[in-house]
PDB file of C-alpha atoms and ligand atoms in Angstrom:
ATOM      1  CA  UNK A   1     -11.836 -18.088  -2.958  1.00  0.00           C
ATOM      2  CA  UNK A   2     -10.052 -15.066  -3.766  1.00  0.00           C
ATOM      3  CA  UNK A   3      -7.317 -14.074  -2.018  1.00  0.00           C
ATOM      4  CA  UNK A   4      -5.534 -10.765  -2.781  1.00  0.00           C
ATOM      5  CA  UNK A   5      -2.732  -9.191  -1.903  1.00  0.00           C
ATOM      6  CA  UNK A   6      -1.763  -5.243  -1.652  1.00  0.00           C
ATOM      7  CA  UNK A   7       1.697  -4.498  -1.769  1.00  0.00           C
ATOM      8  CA  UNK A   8       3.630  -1.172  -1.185  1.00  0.00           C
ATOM      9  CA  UNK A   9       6.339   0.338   0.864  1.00  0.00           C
ATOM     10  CA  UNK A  10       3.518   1.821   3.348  1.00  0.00           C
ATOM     11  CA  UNK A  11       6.254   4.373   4.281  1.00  0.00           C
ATOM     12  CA  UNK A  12       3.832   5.333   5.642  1.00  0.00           C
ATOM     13  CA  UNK A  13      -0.447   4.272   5.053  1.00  0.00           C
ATOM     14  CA  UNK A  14      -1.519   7.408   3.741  1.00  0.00           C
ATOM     15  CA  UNK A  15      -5.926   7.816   3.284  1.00  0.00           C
ATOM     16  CA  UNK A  16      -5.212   6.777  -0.643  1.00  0.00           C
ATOM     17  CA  UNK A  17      -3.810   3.892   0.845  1.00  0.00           C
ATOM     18  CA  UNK A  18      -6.711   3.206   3.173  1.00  0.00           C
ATOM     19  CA  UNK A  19      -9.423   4.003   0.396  1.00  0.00           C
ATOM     20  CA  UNK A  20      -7.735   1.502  -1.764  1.00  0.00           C
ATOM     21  CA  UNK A  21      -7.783  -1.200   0.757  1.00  0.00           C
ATOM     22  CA  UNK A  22     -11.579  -0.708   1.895  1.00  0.00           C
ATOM     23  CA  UNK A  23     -12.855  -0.879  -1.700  1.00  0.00           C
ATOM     24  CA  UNK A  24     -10.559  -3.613  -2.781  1.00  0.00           C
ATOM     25  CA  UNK A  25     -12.012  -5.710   0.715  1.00  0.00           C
ATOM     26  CA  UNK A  26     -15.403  -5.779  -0.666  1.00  0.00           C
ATOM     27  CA  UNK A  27     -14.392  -6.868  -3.959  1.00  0.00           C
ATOM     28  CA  UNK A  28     -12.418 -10.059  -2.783  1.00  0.00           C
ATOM     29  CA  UNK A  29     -12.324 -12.791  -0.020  1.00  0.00           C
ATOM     30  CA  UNK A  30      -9.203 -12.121   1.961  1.00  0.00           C
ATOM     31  CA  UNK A  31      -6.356  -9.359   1.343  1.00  0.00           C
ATOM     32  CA  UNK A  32      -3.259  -9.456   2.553  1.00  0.00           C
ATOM     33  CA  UNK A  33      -1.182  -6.187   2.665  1.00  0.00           C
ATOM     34  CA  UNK A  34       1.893  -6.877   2.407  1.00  0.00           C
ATOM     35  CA  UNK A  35       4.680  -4.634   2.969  1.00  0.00           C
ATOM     36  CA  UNK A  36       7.967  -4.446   1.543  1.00  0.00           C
ATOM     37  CA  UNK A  37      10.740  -5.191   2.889  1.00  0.00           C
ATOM     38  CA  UNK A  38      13.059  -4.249   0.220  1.00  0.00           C
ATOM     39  CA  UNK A  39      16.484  -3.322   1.478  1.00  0.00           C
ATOM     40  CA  UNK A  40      17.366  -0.941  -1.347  1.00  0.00           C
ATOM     41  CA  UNK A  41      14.724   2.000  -0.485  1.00  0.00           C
ATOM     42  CA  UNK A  42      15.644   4.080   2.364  1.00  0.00           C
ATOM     43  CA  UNK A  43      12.548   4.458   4.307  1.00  0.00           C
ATOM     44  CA  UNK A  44      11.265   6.824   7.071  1.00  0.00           C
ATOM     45  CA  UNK A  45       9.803   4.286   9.313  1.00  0.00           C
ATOM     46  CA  UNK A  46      10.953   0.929  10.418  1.00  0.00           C
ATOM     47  CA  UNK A  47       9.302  -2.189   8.501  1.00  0.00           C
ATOM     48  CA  UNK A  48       7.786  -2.645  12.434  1.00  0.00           C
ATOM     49  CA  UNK A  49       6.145   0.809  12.586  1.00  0.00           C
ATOM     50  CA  UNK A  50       5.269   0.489   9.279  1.00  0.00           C
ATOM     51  CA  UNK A  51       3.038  -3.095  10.167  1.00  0.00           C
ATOM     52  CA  UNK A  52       1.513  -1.645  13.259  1.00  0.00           C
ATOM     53  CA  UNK A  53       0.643   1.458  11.917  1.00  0.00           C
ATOM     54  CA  UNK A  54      -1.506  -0.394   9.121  1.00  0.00           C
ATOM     55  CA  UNK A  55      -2.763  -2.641  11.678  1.00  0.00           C
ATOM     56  CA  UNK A  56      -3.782  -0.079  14.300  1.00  0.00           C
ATOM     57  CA  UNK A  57      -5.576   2.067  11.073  1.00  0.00           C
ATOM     58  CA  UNK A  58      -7.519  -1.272  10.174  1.00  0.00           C
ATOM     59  CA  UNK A  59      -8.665  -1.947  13.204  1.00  0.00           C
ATOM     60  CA  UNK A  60     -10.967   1.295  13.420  1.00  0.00           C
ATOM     61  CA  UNK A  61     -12.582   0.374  10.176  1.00  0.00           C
ATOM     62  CA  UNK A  62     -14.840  -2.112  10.103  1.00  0.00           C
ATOM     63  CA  UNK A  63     -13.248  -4.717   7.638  1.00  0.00           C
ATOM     64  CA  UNK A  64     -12.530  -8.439   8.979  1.00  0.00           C
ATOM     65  CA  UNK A  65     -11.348  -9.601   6.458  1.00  0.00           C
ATOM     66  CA  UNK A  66      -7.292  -7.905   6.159  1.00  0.00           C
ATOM     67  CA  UNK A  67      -4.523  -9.206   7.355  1.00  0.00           C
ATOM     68  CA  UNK A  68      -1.152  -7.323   7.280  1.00  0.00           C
ATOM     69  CA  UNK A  69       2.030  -9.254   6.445  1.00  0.00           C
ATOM     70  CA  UNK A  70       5.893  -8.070   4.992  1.00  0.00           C
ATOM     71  CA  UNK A  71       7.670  -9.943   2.169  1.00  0.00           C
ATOM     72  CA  UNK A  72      10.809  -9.341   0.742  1.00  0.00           C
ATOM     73  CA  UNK A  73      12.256 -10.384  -2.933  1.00  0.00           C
ATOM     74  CA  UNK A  74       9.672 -11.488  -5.432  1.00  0.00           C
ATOM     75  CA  UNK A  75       6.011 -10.645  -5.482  1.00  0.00           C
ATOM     76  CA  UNK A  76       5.049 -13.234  -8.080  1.00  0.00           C
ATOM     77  CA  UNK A  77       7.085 -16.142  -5.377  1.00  0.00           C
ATOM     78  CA  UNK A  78       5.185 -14.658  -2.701  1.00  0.00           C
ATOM     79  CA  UNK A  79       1.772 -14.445  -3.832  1.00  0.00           C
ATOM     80  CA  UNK A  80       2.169 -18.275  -4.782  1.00  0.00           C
ATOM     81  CA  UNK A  81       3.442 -18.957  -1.376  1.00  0.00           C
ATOM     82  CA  UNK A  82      -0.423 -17.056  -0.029  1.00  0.00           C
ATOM     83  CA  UNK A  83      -1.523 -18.877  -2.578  1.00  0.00           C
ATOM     84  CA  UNK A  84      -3.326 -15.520  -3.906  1.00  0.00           C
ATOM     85  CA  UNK A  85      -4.608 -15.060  -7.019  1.00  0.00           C
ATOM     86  CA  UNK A  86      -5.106 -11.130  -6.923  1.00  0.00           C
ATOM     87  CA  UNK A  87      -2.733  -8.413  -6.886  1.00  0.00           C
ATOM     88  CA  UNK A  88      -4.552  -4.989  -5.785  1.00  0.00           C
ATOM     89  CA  UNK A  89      -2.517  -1.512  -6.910  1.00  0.00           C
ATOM     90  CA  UNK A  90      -3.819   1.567  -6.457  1.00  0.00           C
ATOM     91  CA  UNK A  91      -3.580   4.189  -9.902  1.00  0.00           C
ATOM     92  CA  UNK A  92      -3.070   8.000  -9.721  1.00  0.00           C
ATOM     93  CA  UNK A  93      -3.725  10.485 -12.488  1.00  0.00           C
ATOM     94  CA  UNK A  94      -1.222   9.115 -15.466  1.00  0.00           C
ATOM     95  CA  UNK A  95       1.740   9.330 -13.118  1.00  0.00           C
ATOM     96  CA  UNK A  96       1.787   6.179 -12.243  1.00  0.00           C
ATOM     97  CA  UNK A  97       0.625   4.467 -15.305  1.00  0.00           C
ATOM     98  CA  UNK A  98       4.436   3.629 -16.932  1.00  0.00           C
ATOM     99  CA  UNK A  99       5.424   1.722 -14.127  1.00  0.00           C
ATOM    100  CA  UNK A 100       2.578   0.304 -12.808  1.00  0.00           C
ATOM    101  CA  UNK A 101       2.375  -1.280 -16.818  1.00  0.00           C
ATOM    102  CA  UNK A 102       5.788  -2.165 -16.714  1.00  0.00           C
ATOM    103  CA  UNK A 103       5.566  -4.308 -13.861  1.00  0.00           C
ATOM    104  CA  UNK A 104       2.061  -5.808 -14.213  1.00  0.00           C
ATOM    105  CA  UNK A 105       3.455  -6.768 -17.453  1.00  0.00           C
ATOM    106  CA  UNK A 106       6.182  -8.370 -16.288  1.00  0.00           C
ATOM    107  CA  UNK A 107       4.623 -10.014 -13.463  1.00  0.00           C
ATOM    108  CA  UNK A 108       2.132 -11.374 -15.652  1.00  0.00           C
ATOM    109  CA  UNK A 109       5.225 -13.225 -17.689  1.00  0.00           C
ATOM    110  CA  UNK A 110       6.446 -14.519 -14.559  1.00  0.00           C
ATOM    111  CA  UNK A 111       2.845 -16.035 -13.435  1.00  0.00           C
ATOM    112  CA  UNK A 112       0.352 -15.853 -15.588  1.00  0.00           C
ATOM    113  CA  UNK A 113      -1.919 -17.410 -13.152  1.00  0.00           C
ATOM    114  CA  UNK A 114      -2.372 -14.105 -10.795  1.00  0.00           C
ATOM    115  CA  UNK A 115      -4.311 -10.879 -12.237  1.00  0.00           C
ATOM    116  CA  UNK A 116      -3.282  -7.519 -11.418  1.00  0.00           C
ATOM    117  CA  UNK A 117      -6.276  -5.129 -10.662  1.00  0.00           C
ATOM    118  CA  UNK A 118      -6.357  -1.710 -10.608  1.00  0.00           C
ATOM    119  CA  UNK A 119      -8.447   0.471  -8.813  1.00  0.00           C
ATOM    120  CA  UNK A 120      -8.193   4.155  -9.531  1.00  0.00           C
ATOM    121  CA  UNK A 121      -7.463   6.614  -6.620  1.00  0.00           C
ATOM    122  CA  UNK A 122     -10.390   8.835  -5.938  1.00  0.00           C
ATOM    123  CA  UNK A 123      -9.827  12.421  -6.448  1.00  0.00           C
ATOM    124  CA  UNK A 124     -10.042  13.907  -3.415  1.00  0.00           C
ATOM    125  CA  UNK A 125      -6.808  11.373  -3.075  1.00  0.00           C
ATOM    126  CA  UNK A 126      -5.424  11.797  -6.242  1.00  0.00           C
ATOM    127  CA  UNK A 127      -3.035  13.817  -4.918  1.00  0.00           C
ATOM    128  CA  UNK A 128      -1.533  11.977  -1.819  1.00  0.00           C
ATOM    129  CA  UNK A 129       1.395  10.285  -1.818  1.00  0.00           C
ATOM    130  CA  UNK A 130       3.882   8.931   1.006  1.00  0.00           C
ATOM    131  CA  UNK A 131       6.694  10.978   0.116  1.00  0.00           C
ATOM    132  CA  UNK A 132       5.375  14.312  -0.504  1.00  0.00           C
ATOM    133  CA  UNK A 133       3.809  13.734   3.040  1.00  0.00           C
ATOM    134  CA  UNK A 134       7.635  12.673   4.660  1.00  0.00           C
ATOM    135  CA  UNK A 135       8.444  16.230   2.804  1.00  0.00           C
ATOM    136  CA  UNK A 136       6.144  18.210   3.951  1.00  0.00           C
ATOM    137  CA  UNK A 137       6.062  16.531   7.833  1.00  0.00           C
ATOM    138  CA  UNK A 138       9.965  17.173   7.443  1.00  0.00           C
ATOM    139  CA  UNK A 139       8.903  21.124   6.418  1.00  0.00           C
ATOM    140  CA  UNK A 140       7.015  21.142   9.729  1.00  0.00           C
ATOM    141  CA  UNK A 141       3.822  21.222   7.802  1.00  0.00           C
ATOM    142  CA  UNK A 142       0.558  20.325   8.362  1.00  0.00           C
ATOM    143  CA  UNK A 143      -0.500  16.767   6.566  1.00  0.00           C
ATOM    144  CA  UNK A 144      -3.521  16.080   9.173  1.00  0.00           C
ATOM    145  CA  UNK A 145      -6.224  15.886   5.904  1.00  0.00           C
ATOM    146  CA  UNK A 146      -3.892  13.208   4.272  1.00  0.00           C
ATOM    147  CA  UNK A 147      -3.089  10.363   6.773  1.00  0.00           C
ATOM    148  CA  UNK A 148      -4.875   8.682   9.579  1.00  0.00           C
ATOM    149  CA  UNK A 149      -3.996  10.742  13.064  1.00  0.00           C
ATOM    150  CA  UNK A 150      -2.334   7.518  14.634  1.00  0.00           C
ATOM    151  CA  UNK A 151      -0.144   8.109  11.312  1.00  0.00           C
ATOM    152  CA  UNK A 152       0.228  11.826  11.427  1.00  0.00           C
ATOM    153  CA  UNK A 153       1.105  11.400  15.170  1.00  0.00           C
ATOM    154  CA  UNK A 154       3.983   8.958  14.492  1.00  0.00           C
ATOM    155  CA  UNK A 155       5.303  11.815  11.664  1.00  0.00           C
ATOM    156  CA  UNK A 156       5.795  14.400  14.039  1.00  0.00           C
ATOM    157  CA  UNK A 157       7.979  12.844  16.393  1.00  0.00           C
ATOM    158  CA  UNK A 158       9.515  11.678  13.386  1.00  0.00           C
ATOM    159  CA  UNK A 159      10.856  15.985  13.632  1.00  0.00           C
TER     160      UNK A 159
HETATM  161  P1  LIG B 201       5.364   1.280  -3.849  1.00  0.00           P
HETATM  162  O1  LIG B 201       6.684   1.451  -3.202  1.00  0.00           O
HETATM  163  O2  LIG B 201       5.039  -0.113  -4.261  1.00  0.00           O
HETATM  164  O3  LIG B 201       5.028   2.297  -4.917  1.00  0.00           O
HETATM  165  P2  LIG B 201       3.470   2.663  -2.163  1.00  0.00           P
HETATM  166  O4  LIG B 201       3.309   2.451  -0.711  1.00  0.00           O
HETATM  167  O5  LIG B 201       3.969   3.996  -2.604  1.00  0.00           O
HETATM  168  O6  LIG B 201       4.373   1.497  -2.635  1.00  0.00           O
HETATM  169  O7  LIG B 201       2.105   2.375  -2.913  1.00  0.00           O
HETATM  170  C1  LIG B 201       1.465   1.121  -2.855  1.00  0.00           C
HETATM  171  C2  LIG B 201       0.306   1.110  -3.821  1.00  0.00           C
HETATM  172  O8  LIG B 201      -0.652   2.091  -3.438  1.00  0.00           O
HETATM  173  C3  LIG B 201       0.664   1.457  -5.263  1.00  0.00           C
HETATM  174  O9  LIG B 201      -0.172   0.703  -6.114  1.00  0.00           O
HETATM  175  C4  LIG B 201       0.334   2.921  -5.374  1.00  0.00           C
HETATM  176  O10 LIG B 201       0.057   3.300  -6.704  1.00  0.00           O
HETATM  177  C5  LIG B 201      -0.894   2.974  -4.504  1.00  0.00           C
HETATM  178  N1  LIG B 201      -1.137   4.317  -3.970  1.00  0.00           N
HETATM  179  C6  LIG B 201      -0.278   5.107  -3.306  1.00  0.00           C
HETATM  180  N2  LIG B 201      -0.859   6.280  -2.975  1.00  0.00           N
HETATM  181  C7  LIG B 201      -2.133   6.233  -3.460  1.00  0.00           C
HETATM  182  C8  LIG B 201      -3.245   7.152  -3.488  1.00  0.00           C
HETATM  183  N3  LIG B 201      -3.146   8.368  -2.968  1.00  0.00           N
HETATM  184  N4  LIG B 201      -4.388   6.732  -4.056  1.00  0.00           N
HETATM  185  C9  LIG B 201      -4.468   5.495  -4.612  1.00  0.00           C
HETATM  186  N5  LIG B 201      -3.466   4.609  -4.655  1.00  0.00           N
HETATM  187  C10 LIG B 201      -2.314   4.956  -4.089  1.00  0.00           C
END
């Protein structure tokens, strides 16, 4: 069976985010997405919102099989405790390339047994990412063609 998980801040599920978990659910068994708890980045919404925005996006697509979950510390000890064998991340243009090879890398020396795959942000997404969208909701602009409304919703009332 394989069991993959998606991890990311989520600050917040942006439609690059949901593309990348609607392809990745037809390409494995079960994905968890698991969002970070991590103390260290300051985020804009609460680990809570965070989890029930996901969950209240997933649940108007039709995909049965994702779960959402948080984690905290390492991904390597968590995906053995989900006893997953998959880690999805999402790839945009080349910015993301150093670090996403840095940590697969390193990942990969910590358990060899789980794969990183990659799936590579459509164009028409290429472009989105969580925190330009905090800037721009923050600007008082418009971000309504880049997140689900439940999401852009929650942003304004964020102002
Ligand atoms: P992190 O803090 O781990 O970078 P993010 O929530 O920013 O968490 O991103 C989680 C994953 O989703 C990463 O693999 C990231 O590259 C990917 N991702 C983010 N935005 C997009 C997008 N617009 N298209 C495709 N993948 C994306």
């Amino acid at each position: 069976m394989k069991v993959a998980i998606y991890p990311g801040s989520f600050d917040p599920i942006t439609n690059g985010h949901l593309d990348i978990i609607t392809r990745s659910s037809k390409i494995v068994d079960r994905l968890i997405i698991a969002v970070s708890k991590n103390n260290k980045k300051k985020t804009l919404f609460e680990i809570n919102e965070r989890v029930e925005m996901i969950k209240e996006v997933i649940k108007n697509e039709n995909i049965s099989n994702v779960e959402v979950d948080t984690f905290e510390g390492l991904l390597m000890a968590y995906a053995n405790k989900k006893k997953a064998n998959i880690v999805i991340r999402g790839l945009r243009a080349v910015s993301d390339f150093e670090y996403e090879f840095q940590m697969t890398g390193m990942n990969y020396k910590l358990n060899p047994k789980i794969e990183t795959i990659f799936l590579m942000s459509l164009d028409k997404y290429q472009l989105i990412s969580s925190k330009l969208i905090k800037e721009i909701n923050a600007l008082k602009g418009d971000v309504s063609q880049f997140v689900p409304k439940i999401v852009e919703n929650k942003l304004i009332k964020k102002n």
